[in-house]
PDB file of C-alpha atoms and ligand atoms in Angstrom:
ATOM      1  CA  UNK A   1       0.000   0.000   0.000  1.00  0.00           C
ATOM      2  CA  UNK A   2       1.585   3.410  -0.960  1.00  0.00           C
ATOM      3  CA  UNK A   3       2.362   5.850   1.801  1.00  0.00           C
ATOM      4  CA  UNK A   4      -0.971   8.546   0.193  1.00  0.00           C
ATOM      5  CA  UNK A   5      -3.095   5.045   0.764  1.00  0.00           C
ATOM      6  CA  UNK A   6      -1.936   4.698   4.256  1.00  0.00           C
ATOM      7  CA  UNK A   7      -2.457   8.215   5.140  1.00  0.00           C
ATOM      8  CA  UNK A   8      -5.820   8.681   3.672  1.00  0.00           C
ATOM      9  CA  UNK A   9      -6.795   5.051   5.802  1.00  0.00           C
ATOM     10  CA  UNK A  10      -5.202   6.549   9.022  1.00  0.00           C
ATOM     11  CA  UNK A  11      -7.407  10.029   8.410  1.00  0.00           C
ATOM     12  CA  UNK A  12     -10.491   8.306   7.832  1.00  0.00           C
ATOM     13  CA  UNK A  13      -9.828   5.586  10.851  1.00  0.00           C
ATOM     14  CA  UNK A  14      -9.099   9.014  13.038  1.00  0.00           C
ATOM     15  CA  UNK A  15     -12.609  10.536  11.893  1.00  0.00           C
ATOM     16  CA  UNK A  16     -14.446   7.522  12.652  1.00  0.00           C
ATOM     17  CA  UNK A  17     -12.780   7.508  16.157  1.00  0.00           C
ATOM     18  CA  UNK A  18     -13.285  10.719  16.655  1.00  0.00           C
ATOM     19  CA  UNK A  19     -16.912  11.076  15.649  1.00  0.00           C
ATOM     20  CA  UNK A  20     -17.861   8.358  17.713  1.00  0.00           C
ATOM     21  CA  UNK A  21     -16.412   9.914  20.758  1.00  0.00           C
ATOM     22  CA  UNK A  22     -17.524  13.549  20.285  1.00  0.00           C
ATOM     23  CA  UNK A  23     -21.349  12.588  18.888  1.00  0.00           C
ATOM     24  CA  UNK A  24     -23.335  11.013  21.556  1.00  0.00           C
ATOM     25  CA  UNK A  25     -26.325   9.272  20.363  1.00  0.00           C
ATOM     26  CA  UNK A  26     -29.742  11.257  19.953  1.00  0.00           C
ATOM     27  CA  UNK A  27     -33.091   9.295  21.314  1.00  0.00           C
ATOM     28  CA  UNK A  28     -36.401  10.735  20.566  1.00  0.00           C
ATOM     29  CA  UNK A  29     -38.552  11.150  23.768  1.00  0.00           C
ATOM     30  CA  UNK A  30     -42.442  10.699  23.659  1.00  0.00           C
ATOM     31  CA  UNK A  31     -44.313  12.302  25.941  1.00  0.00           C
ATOM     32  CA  UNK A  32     -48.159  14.137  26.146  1.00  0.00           C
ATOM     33  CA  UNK A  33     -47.631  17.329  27.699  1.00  0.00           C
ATOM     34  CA  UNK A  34     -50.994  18.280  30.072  1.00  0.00           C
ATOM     35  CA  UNK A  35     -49.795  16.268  32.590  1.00  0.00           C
ATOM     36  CA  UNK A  36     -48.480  18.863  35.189  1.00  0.00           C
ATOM     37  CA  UNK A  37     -45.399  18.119  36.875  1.00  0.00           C
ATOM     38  CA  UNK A  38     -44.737  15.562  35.047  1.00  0.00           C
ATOM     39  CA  UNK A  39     -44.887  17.484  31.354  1.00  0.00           C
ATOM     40  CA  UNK A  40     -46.597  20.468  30.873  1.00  0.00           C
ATOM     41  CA  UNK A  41     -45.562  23.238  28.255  1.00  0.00           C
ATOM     42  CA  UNK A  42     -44.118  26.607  29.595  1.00  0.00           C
ATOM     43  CA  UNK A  43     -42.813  29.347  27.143  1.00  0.00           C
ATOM     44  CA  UNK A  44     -43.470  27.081  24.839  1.00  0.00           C
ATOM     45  CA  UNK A  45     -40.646  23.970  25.577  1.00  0.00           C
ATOM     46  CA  UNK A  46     -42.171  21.079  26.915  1.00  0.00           C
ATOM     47  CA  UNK A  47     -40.513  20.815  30.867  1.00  0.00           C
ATOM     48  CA  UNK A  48     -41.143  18.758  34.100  1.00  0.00           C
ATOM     49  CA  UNK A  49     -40.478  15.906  36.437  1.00  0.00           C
ATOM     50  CA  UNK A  50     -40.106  13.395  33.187  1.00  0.00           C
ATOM     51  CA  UNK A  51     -38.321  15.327  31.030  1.00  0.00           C
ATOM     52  CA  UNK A  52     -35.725  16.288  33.634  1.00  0.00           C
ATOM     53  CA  UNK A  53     -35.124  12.260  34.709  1.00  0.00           C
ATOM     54  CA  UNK A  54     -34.428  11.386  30.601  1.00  0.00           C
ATOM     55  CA  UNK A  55     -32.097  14.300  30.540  1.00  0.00           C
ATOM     56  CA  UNK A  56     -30.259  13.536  33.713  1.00  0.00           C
ATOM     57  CA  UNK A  57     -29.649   9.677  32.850  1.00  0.00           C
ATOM     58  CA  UNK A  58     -28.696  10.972  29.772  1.00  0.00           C
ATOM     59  CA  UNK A  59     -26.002  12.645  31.251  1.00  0.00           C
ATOM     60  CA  UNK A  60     -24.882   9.790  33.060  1.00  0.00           C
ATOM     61  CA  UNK A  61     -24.924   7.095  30.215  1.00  0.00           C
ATOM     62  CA  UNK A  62     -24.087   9.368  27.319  1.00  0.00           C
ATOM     63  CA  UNK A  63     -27.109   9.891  25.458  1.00  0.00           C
ATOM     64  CA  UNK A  64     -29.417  13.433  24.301  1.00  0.00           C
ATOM     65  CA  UNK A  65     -32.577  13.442  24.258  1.00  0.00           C
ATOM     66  CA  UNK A  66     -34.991  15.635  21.861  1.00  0.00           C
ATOM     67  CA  UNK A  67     -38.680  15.429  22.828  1.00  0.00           C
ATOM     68  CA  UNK A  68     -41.966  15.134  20.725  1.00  0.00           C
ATOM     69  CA  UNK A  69     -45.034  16.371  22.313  1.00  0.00           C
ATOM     70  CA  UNK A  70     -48.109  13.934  20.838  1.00  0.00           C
ATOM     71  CA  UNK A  71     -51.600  12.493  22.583  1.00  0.00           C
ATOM     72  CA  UNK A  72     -51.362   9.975  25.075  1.00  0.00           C
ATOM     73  CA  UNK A  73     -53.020   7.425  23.102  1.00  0.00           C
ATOM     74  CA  UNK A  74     -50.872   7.301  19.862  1.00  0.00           C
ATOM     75  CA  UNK A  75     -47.778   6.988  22.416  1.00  0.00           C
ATOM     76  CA  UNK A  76     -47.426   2.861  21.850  1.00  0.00           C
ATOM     77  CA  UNK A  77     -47.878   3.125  18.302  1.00  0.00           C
ATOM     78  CA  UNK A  78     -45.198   5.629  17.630  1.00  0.00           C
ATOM     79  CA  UNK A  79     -42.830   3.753  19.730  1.00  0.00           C
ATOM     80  CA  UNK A  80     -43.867   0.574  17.833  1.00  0.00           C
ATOM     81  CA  UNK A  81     -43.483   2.530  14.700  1.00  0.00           C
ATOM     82  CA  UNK A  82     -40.061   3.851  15.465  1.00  0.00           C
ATOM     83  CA  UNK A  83     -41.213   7.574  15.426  1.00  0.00           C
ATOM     84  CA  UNK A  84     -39.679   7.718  19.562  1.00  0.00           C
ATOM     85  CA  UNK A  85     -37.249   5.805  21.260  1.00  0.00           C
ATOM     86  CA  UNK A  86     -38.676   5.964  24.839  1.00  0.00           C
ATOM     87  CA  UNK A  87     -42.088   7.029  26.282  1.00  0.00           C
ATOM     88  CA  UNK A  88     -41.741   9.536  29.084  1.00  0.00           C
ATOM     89  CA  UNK A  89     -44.856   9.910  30.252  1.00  0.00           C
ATOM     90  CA  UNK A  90     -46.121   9.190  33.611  1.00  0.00           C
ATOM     91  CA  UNK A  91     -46.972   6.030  32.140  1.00  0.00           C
ATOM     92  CA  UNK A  92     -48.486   3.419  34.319  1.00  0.00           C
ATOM     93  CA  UNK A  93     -46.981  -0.260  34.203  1.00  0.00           C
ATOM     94  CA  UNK A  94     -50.047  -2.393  33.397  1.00  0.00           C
ATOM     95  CA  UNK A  95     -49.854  -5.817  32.265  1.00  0.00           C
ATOM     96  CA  UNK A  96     -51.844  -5.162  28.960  1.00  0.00           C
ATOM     97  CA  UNK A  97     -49.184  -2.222  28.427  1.00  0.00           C
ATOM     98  CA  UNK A  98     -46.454  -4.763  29.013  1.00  0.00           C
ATOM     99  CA  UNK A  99     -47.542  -7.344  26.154  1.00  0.00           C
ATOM    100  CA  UNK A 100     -46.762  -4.686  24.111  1.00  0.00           C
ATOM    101  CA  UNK A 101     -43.726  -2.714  25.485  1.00  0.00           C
ATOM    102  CA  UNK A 102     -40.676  -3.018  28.018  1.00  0.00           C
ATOM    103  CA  UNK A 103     -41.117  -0.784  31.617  1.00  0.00           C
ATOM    104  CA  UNK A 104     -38.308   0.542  33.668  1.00  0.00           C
ATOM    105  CA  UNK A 105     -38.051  -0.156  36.799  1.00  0.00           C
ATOM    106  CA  UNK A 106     -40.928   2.088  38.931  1.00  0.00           C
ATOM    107  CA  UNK A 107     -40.215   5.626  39.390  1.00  0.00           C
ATOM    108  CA  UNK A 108     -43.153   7.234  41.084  1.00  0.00           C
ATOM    109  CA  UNK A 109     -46.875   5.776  42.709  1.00  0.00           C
ATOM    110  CA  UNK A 110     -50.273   7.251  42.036  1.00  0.00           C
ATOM    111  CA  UNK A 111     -53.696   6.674  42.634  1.00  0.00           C
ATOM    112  CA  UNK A 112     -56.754   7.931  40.823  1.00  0.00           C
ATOM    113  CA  UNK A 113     -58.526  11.570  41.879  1.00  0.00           C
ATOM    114  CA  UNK A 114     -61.625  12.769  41.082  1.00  0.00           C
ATOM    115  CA  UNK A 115     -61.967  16.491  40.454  1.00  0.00           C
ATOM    116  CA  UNK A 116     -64.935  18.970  40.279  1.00  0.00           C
ATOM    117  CA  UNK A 117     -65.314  22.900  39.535  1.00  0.00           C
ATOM    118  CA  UNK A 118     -64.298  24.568  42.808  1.00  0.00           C
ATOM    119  CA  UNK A 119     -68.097  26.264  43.146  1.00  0.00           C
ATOM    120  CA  UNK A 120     -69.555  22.963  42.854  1.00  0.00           C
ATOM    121  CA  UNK A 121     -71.462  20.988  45.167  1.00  0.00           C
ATOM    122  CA  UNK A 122     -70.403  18.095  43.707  1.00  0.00           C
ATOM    123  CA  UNK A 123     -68.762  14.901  46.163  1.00  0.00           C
ATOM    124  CA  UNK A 124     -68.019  11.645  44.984  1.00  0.00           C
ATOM    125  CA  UNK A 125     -71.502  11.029  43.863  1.00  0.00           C
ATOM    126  CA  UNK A 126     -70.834  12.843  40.587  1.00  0.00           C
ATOM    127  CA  UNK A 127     -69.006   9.628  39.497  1.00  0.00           C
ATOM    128  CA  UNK A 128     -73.242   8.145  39.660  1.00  0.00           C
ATOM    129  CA  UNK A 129     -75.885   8.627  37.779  1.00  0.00           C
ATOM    130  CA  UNK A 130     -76.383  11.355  35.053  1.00  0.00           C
ATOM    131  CA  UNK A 131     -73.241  13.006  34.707  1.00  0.00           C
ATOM    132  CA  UNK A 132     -70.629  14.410  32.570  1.00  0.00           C
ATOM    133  CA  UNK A 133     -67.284  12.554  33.310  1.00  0.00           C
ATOM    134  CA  UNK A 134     -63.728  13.411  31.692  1.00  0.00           C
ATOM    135  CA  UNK A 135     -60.755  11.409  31.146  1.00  0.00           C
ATOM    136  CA  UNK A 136     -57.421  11.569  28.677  1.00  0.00           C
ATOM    137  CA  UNK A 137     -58.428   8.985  26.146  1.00  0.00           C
ATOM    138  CA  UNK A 138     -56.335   5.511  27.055  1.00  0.00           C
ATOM    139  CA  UNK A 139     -55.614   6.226  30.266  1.00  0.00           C
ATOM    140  CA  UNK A 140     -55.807   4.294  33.642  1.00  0.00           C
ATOM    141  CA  UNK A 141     -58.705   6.612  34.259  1.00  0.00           C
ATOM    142  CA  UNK A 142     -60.382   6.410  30.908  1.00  0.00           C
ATOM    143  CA  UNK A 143     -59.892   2.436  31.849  1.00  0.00           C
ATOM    144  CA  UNK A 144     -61.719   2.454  35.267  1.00  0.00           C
ATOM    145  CA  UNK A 145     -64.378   4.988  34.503  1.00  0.00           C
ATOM    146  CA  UNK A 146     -65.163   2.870  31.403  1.00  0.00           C
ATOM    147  CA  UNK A 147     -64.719  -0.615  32.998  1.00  0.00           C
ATOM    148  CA  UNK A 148     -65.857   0.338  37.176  1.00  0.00           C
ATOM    149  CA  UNK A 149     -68.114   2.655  36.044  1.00  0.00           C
ATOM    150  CA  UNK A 150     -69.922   2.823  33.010  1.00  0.00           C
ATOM    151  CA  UNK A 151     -70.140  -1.030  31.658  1.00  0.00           C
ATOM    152  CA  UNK A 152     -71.429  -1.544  35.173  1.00  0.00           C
ATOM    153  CA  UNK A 153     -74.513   0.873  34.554  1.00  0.00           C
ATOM    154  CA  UNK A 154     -72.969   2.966  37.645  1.00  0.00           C
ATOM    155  CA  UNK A 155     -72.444   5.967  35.324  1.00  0.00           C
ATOM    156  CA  UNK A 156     -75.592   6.691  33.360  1.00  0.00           C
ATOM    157  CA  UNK A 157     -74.424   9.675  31.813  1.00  0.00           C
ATOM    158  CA  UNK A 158     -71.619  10.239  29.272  1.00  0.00           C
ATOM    159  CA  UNK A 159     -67.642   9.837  29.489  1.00  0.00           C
ATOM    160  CA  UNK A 160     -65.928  12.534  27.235  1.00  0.00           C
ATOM    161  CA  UNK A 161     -63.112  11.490  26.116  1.00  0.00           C
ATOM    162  CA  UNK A 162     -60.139  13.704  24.783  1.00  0.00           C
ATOM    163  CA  UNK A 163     -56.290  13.801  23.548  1.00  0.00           C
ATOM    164  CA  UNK A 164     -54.850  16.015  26.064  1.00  0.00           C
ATOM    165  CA  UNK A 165     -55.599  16.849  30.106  1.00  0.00           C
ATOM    166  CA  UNK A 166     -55.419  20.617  29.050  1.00  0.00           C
ATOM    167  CA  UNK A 167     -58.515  20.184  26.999  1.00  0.00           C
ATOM    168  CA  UNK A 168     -60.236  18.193  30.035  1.00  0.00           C
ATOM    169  CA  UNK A 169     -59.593  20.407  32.621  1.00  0.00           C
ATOM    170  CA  UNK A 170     -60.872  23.967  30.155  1.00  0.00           C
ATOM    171  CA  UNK A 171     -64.039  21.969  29.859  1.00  0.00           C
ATOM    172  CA  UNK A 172     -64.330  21.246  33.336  1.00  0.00           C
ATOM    173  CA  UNK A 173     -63.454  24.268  34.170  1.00  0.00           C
ATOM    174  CA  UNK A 174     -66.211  26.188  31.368  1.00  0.00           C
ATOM    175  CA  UNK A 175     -68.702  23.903  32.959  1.00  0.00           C
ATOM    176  CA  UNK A 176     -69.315  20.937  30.201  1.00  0.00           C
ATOM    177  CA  UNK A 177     -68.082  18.111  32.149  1.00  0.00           C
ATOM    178  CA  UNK A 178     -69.346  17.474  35.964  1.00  0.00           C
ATOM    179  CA  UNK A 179     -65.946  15.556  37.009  1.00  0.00           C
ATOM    180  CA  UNK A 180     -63.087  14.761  35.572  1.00  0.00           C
ATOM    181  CA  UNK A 181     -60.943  11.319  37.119  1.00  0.00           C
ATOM    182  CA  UNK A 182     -57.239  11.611  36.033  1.00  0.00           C
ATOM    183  CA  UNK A 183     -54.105  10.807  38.646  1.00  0.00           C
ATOM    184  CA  UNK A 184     -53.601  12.170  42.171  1.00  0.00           C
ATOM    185  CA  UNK A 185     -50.117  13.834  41.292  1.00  0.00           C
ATOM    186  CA  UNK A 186     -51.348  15.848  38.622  1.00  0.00           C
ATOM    187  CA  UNK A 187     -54.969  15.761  40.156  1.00  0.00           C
ATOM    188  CA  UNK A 188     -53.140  18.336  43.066  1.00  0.00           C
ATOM    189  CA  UNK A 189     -51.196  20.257  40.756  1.00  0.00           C
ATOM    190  CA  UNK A 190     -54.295  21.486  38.721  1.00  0.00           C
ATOM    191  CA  UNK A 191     -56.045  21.420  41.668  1.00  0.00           C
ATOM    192  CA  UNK A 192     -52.802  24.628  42.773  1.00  0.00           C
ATOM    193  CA  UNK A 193     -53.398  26.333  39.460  1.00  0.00           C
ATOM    194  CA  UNK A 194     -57.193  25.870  38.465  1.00  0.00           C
ATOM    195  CA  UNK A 195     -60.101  26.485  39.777  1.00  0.00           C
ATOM    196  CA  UNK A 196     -60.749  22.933  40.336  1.00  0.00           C
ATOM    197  CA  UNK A 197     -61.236  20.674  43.780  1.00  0.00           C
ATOM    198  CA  UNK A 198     -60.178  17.096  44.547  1.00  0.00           C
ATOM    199  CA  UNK A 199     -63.355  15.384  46.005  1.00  0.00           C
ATOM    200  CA  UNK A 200     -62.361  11.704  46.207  1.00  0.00           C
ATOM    201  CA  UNK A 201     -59.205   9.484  45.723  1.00  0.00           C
ATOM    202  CA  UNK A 202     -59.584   5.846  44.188  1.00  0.00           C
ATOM    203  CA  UNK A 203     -56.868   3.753  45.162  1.00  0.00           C
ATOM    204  CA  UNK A 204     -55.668   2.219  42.220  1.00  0.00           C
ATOM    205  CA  UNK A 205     -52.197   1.616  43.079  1.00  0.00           C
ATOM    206  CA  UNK A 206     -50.230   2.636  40.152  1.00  0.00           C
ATOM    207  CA  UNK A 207     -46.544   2.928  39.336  1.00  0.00           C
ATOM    208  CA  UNK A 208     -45.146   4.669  36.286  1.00  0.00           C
ATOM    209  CA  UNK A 209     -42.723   3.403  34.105  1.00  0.00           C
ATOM    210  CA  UNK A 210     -40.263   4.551  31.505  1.00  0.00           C
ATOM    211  CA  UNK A 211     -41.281   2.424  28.182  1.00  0.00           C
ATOM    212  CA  UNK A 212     -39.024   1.365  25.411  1.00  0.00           C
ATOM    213  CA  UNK A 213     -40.077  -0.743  21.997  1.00  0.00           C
ATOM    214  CA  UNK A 214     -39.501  -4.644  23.634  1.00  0.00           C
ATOM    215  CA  UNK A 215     -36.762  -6.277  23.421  1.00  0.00           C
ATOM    216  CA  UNK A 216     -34.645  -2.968  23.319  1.00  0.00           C
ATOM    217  CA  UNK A 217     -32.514  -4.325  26.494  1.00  0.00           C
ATOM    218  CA  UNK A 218     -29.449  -2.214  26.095  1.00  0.00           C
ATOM    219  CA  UNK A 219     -31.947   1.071  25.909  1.00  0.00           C
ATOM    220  CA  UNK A 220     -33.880  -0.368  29.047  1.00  0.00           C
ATOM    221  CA  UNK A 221     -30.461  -1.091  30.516  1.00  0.00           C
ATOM    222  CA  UNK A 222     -28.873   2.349  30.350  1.00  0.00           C
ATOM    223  CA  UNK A 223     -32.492   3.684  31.548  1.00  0.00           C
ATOM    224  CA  UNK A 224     -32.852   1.099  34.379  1.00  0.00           C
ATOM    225  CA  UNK A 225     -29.080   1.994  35.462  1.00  0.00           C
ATOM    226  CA  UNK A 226     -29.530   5.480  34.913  1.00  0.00           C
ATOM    227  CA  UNK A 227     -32.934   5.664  37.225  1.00  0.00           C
ATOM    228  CA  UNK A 228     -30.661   3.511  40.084  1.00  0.00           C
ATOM    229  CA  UNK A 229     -27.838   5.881  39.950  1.00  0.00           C
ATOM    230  CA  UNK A 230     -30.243   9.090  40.390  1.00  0.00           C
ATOM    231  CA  UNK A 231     -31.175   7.500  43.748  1.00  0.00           C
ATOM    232  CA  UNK A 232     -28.629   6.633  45.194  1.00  0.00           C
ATOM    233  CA  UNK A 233     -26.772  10.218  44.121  1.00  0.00           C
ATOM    234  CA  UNK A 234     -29.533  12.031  45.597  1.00  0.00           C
ATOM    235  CA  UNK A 235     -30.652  13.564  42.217  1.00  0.00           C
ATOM    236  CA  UNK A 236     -33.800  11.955  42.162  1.00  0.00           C
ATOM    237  CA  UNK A 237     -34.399  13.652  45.789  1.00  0.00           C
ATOM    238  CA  UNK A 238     -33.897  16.597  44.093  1.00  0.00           C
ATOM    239  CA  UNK A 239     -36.106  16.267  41.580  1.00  0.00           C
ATOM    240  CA  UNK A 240     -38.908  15.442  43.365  1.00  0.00           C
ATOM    241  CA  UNK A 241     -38.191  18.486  45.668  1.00  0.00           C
ATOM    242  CA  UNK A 242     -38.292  21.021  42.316  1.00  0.00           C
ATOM    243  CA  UNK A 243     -41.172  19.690  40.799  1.00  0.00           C
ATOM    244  CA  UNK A 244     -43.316  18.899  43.690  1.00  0.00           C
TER     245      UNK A 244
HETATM  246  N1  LIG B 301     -50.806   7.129  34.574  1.00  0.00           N
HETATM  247  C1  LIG B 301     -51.897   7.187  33.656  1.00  0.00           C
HETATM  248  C2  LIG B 301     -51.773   6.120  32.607  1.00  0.00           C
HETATM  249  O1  LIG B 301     -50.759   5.557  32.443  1.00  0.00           O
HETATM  250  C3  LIG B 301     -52.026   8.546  32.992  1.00  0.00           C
HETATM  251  C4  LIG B 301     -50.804   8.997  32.257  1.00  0.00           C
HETATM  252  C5  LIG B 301     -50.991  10.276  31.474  1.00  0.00           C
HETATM  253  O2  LIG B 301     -52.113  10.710  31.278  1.00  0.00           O
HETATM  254  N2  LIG B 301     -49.913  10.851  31.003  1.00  0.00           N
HETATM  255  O3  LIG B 301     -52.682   5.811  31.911  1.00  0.00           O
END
């Protein structure tokens, strides 16, 4: 090989190395931002609780993240269609849910609230009968207002279902839904920023989960790793203390 052949190998073996140091790997983060701490939208980025955690084990195994804000339900499918590499999204572990993708290990419990307008009179009861009830379509709420309430004949009245909690909670708050049943984290933050009540807690039970597409063990690995090392460094502490 002629000393220009060598040379041109050695600059091309130099830029591989080199590339592969200085560009860390890019994973596209699904999340549905009305869903405040966790991800809400403020000046316009998409912040909170779950966005933070991606970023920080990011940081400690060597991956950015870029986010895409889309609804709830079409979260699975894009991850099964290879349009995000995680979902971020206060995601409950459910078994159905795990047929279909891989969970983290837990990273934060919830229950189920129910919520009303603040000037209404409304208790628990609003869940019977002839009213209007809310709920992020495909949700653990949707699920047990469907399945508890309404195939049960407890709730007469209609469940509205829509793509985002920041359409829910305008409607409950203009006075077209009577309740609205969505998780006790997010339930209290509204609760701080809306005119809107808690009335009753459902203990459901729930623990949220990072998802990746399955199989995708070396993702869930660096995520699973990631979440341990946050504990035991005292960043998820910290985390929890900004964001709640
Ligand atoms: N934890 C609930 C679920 O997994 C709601 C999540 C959400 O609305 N972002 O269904």
């Amino acid at each position: 090989m002629s000393l220009k052949k060598n040379i041109v190998f050695a600059i091309i073996g130099l830029f591989v190395l080199f590339s592969g140091f200085v560009m860390a790997e890019t994973y596209v983060v699904g999340t549905s931002a009305g869903f405040p701490p966790f991800e809400y939208v403020e000046n316009g980025e998409v912040v909170g609780f779950d966005i933070d955690l991606l970023r920080e084990i990011g940081k400690l195994k060597g991956f950015d993240i870029e986010v895409k804000d889309i609804s709830f339900d079409s979260l699975i499918a894009a991850l099964k269609s290879g349009n995000i590499d995680i979902i971020a999204a206060g995601m409950t572990i459910t078994d159905a849910r795990k047929e279909v993708v891989d969970f983290s290990i837990p990273y934060y419990s919830a229950n189920q609230s129910v919520i009303v307008q603040n000037d209404s009179d409304d208790d628990i009861t609003v869940l019977f009968g002839n009213h209007k009830i809310g709920v992020q379509t495909g949700t653990t709420g949707d699920l047990w207002v469907t399945e508890t309430l309404k195939d049960k004949g407890i709730l007469t009245g209609e469940i509205k279902r829509y793509d985002t909690f920041v359409y829910v909670i305008n409607d409950l708050v203009n006075g077209n839904l009577d309740g609205v049943v969505l998780d006790t984290p997010v339930a209290k933050r509204y609760s701080e920023i809306k005119p809107v009540n808690i009335v009753a807690e459902i203990i459901t039970g729930e623990e949220y989960g990072i998802a990746v597409n399955k199989g995708n063990t070396e993702l869930m690995n660096k995520i699973n790793e990631g979440i341990e090392e946050l504990i035991e460094n005292g960043t998820m502490d910290q985390l929890i203390a900004k964001y709640f």
